[in-house]
mmCIF file of C-alpha atoms in Angstrom:
data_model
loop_
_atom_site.group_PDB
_atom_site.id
_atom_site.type_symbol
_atom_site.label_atom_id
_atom_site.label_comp_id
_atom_site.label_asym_id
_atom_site.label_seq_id
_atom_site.Cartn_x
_atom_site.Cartn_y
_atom_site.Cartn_z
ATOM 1 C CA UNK A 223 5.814 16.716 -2.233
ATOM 2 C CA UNK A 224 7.654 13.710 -3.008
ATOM 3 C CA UNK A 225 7.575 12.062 -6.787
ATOM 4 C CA UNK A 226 7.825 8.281 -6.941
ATOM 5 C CA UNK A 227 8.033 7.340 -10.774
ATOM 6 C CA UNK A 228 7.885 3.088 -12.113
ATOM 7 C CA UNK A 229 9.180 1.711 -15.046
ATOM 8 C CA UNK A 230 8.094 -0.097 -17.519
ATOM 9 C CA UNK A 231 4.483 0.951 -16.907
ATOM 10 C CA UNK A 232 3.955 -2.917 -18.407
ATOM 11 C CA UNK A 233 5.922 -5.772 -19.376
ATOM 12 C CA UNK A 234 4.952 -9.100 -20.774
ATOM 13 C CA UNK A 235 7.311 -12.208 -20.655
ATOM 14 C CA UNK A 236 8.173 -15.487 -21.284
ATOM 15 C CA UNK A 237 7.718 -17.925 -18.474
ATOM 16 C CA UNK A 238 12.029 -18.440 -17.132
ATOM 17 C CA UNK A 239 12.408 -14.957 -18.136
ATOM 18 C CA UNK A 240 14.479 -12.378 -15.889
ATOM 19 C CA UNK A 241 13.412 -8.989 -15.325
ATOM 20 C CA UNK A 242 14.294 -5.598 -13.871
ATOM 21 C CA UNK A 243 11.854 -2.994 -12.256
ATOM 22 C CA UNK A 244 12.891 0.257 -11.333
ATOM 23 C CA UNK A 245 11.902 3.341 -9.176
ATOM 24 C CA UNK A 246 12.772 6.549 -8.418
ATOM 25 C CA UNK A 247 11.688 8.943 -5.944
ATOM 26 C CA UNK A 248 12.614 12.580 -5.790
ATOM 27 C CA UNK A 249 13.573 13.132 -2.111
ATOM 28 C CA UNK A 250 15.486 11.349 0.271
ATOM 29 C CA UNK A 251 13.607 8.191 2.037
ATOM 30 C CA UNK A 252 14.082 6.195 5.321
ATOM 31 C CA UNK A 253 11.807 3.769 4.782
ATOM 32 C CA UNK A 254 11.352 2.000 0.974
ATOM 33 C CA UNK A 255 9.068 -0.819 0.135
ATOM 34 C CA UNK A 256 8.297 -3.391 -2.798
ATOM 35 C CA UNK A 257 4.770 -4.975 -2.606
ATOM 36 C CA UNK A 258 3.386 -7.118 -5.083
ATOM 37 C CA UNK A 259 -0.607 -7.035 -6.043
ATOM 38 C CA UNK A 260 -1.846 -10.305 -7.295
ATOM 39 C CA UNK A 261 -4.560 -10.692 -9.536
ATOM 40 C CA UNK A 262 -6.673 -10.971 -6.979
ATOM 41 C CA UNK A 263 -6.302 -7.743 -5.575
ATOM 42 C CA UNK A 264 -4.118 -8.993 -2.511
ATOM 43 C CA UNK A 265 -1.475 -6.455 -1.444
ATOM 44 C CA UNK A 266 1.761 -8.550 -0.202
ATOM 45 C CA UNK A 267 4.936 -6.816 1.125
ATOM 46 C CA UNK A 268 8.577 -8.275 -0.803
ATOM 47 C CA UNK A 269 10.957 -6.025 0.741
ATOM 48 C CA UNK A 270 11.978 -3.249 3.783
ATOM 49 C CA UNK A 271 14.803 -2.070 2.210
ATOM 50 C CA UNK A 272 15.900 2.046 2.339
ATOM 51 C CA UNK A 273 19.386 0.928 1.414
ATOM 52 C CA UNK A 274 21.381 -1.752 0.134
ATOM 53 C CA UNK A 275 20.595 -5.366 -1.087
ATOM 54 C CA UNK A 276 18.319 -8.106 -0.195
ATOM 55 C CA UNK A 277 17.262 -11.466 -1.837
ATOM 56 C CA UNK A 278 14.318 -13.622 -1.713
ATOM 57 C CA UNK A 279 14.730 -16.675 -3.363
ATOM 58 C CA UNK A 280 14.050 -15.894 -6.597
ATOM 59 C CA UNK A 281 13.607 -12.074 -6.208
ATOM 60 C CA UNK A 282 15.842 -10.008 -5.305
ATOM 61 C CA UNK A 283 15.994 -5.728 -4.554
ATOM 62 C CA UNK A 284 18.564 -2.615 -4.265
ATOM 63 C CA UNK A 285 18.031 0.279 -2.872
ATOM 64 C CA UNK A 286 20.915 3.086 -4.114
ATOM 65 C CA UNK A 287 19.544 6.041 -1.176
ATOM 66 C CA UNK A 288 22.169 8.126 -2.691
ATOM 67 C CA UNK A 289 21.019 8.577 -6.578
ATOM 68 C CA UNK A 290 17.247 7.778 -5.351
ATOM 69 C CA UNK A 291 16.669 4.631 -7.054
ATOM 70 C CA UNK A 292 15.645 1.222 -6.268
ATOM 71 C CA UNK A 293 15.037 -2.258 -8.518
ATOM 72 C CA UNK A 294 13.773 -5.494 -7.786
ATOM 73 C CA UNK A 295 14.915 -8.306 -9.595
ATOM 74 C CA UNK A 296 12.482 -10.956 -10.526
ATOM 75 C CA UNK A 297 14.441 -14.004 -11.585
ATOM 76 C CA UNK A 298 13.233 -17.491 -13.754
ATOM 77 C CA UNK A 299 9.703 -15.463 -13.743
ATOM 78 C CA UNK A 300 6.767 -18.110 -13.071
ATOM 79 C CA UNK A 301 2.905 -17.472 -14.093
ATOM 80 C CA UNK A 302 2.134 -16.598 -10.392
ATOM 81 C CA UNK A 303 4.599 -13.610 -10.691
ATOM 82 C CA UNK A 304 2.300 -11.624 -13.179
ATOM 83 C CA UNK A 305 0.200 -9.094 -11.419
ATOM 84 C CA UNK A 306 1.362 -5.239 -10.457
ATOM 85 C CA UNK A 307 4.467 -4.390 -8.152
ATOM 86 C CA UNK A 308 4.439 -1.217 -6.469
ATOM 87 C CA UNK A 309 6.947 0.356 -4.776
ATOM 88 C CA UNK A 310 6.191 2.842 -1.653
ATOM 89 C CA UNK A 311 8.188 5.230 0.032
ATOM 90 C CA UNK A 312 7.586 6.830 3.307
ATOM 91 C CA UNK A 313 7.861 10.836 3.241
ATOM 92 C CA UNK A 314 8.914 13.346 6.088
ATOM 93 C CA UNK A 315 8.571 16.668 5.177
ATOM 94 C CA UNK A 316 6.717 20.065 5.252
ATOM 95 C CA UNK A 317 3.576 17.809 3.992
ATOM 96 C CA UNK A 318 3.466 15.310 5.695
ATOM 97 C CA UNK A 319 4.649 11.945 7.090
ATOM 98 C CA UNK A 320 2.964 9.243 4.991
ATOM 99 C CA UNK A 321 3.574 6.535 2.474
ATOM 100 C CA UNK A 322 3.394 7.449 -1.288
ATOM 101 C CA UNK A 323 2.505 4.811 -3.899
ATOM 102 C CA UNK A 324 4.522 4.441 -7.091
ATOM 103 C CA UNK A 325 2.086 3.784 -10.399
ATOM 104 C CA UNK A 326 3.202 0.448 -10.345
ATOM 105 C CA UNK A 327 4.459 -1.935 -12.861
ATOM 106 C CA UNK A 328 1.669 -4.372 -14.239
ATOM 107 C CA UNK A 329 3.323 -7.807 -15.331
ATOM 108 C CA UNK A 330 2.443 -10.413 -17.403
ATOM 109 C CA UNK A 331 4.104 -13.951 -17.659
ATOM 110 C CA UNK A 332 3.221 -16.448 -20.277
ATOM 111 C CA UNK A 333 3.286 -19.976 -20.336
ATOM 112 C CA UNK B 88 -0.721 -16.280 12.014
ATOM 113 C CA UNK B 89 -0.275 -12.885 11.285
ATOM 114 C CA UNK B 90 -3.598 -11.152 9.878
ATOM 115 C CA UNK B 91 -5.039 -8.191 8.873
ATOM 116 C CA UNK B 92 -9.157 -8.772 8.966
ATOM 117 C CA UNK B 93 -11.417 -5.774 7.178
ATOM 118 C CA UNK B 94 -15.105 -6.070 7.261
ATOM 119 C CA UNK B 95 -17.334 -5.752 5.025
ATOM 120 C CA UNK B 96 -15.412 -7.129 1.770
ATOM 121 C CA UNK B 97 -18.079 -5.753 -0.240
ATOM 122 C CA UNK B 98 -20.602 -2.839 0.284
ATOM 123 C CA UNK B 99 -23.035 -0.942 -1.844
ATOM 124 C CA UNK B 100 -24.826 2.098 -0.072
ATOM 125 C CA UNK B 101 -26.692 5.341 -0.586
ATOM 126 C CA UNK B 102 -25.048 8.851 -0.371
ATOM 127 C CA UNK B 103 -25.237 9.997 2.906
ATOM 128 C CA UNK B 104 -25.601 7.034 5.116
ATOM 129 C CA UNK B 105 -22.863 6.517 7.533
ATOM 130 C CA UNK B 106 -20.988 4.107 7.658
ATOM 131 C CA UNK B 107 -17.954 2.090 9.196
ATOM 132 C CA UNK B 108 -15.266 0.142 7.351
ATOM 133 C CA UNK B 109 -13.638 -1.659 10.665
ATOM 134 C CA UNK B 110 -9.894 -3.019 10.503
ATOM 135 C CA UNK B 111 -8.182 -5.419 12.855
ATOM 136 C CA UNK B 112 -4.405 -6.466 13.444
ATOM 137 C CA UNK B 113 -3.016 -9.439 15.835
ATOM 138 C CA UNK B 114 0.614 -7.980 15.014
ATOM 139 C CA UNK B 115 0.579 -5.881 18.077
ATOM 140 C CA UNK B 116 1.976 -3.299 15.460
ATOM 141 C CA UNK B 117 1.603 0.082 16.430
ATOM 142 C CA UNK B 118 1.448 1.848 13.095
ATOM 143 C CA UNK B 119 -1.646 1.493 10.574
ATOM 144 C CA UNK B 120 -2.993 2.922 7.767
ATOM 145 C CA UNK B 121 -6.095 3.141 5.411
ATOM 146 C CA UNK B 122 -5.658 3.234 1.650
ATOM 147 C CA UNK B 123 -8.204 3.764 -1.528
ATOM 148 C CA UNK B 124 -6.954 2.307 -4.670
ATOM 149 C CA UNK B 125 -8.864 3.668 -8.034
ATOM 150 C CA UNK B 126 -8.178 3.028 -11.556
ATOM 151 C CA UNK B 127 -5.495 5.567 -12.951
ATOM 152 C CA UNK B 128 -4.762 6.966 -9.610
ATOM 153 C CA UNK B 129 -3.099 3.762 -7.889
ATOM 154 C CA UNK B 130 -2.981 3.705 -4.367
ATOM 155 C CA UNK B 131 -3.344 7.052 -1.741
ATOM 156 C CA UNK B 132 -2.774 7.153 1.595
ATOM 157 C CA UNK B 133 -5.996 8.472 3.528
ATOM 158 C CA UNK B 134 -5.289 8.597 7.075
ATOM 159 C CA UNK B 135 -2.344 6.591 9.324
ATOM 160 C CA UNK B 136 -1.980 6.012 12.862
ATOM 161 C CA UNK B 137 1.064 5.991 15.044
ATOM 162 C CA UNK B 138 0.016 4.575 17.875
ATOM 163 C CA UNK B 139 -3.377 4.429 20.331
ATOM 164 C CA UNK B 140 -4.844 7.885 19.945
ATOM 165 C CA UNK B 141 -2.327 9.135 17.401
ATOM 166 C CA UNK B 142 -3.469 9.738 13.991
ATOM 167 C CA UNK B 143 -2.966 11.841 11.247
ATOM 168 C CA UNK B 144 -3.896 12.241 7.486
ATOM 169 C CA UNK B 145 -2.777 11.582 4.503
ATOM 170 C CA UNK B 146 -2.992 12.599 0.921
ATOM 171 C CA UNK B 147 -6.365 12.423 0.708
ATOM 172 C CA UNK B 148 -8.516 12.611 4.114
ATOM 173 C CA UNK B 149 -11.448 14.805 3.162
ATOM 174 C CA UNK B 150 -14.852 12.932 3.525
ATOM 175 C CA UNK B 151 -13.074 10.412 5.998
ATOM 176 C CA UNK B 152 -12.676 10.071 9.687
ATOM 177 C CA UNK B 153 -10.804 7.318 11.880
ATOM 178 C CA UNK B 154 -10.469 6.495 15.716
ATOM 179 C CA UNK B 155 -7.726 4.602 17.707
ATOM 180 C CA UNK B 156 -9.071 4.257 20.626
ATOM 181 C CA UNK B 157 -7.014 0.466 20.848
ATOM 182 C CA UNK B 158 -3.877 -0.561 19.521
ATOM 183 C CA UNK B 159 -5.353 -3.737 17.468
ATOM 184 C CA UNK B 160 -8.240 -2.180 15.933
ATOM 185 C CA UNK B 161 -8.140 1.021 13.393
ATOM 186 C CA UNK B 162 -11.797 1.345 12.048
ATOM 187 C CA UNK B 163 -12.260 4.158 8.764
ATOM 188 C CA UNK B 164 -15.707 6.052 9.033
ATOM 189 C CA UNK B 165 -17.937 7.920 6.165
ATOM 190 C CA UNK B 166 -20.032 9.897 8.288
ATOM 191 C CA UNK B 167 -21.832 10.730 4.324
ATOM 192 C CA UNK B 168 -20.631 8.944 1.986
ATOM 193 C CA UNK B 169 -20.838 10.392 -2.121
ATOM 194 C CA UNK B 170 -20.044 8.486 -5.142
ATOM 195 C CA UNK B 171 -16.658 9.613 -5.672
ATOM 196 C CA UNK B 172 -15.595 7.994 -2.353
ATOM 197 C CA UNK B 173 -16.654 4.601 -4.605
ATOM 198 C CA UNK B 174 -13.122 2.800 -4.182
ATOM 199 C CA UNK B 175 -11.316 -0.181 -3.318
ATOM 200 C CA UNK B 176 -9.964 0.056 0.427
ATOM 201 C CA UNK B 177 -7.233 -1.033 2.491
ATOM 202 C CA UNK B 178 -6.382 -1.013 5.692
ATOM 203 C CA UNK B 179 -2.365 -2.054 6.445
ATOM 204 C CA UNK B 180 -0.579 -2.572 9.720
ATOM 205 C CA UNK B 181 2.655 -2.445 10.172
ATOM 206 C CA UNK B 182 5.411 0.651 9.476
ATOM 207 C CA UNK B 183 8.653 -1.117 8.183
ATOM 208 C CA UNK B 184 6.961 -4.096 6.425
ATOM 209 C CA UNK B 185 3.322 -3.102 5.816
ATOM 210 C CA UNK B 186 0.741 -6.124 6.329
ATOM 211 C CA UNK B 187 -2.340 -5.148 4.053
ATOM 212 C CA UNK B 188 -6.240 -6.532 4.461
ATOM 213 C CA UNK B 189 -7.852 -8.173 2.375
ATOM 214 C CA UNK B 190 -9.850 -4.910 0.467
ATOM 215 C CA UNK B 191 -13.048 -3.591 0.985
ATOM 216 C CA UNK B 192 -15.124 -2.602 -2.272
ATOM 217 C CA UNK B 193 -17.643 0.250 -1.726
ATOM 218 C CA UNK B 194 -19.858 1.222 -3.891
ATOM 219 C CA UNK B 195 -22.099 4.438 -3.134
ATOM 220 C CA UNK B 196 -25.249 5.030 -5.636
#
């Protein structure tokens, strides 16, 4: 079945700080997405995106479908940005048709 | 406003009582999901639904059942429940931009 790898597993920061999370996934997708878990435990969805670019005020995400990547961009990182941020992708093949979870990426900004 | 309601939020039980983890979405969406989330094995797919009495499983459906018998409800069963189903669950709605619920924690002694 399909792999879907994060990196950095963790990453601490300086409040203003930029960052870069990646993930790769072993098969071809149709359907990518970037969700952030607060630390609360609430699940919210940052970004549709298979292919290409797409910003968010201070976030941003690209998908390259073609080398099986995607990063989000977290820019001028604020406190509320720590938490983890999981990527999904949605597979279609001989096992199945279902979302699978990256490991996520926990961060940490400090005041 | 869009929501995604679960109920309970918490729940501590005994092995081998049913039970019913209901889910409800006002998004008219016609795709939804349950998750578990555990430490060290992030989040798993256990069953999704593509529309009204469409559903299928995911990567890890043993011990679970669900029903879609209408479009804005999606409720997960444990027709006997054992402690390694102890999780955190969510239900999601949505296929293209997933809408998740709030969590339910279950605890089964």
């Amino acid at each position: 079945g399909i792999q879907v790898e994060q990196s950095p597993p963790d990453l601490i920061l300086q409040e203003g700080a930029n960052s870069t999370l990646r993930c790769n996934f072993s098969d071809s997708v149709n359907n990518l997405q970037w969700f952030h878990q607060n630390p609360w435990g609430q699940l919210i969805n940052l970004f549709y995106i298979p292919s290409g670019t797409k910003q968010n005020g201070r976030l941003s995400a690209t998908t390259v479908a073609t080398e099986r990547y995607s990063l989000l961009y977290i820019s001028s990182s604020q406190t509320t940005d720590s938490g983890v941020y999981f990527c999904a992708v949605e597979r279609r093949d001989n096992y199945g048709q279902n979302f699978v979870f990256g490991p996520g990426t926990r961060l940490s900004v400090l005041p | 406003e869009a929501q995604v309601t679960q109920n309970p939020r918490y729940l501590i039980t005994v092995t081998g009582k049913k039970l019913t983890v209901t889910c409800s979405q006002n998004m008219n969406h016609e795709y939804m999901s349950w998750y578990r989330q555990d430490p060290g094995l992030g989040l798993r797919q256990i069953y999704y639904s593509m529309n009204v009495e469409v559903t299928d499983k995911g990567d890890v459906p043993e011990g679970y059942k669900v029903s879609r018998k209408e479009k804005r409800n999606f409720p997960l069963i444990l027709e006997s429940p054992s402690p390694n189903q102890t999780s955190l669950y969510f239900c999601a709605s949505g296929r293209y931009e997933q809408y998740f619920g709030p969590g339910t924690r279950l605890t089964v002694t």
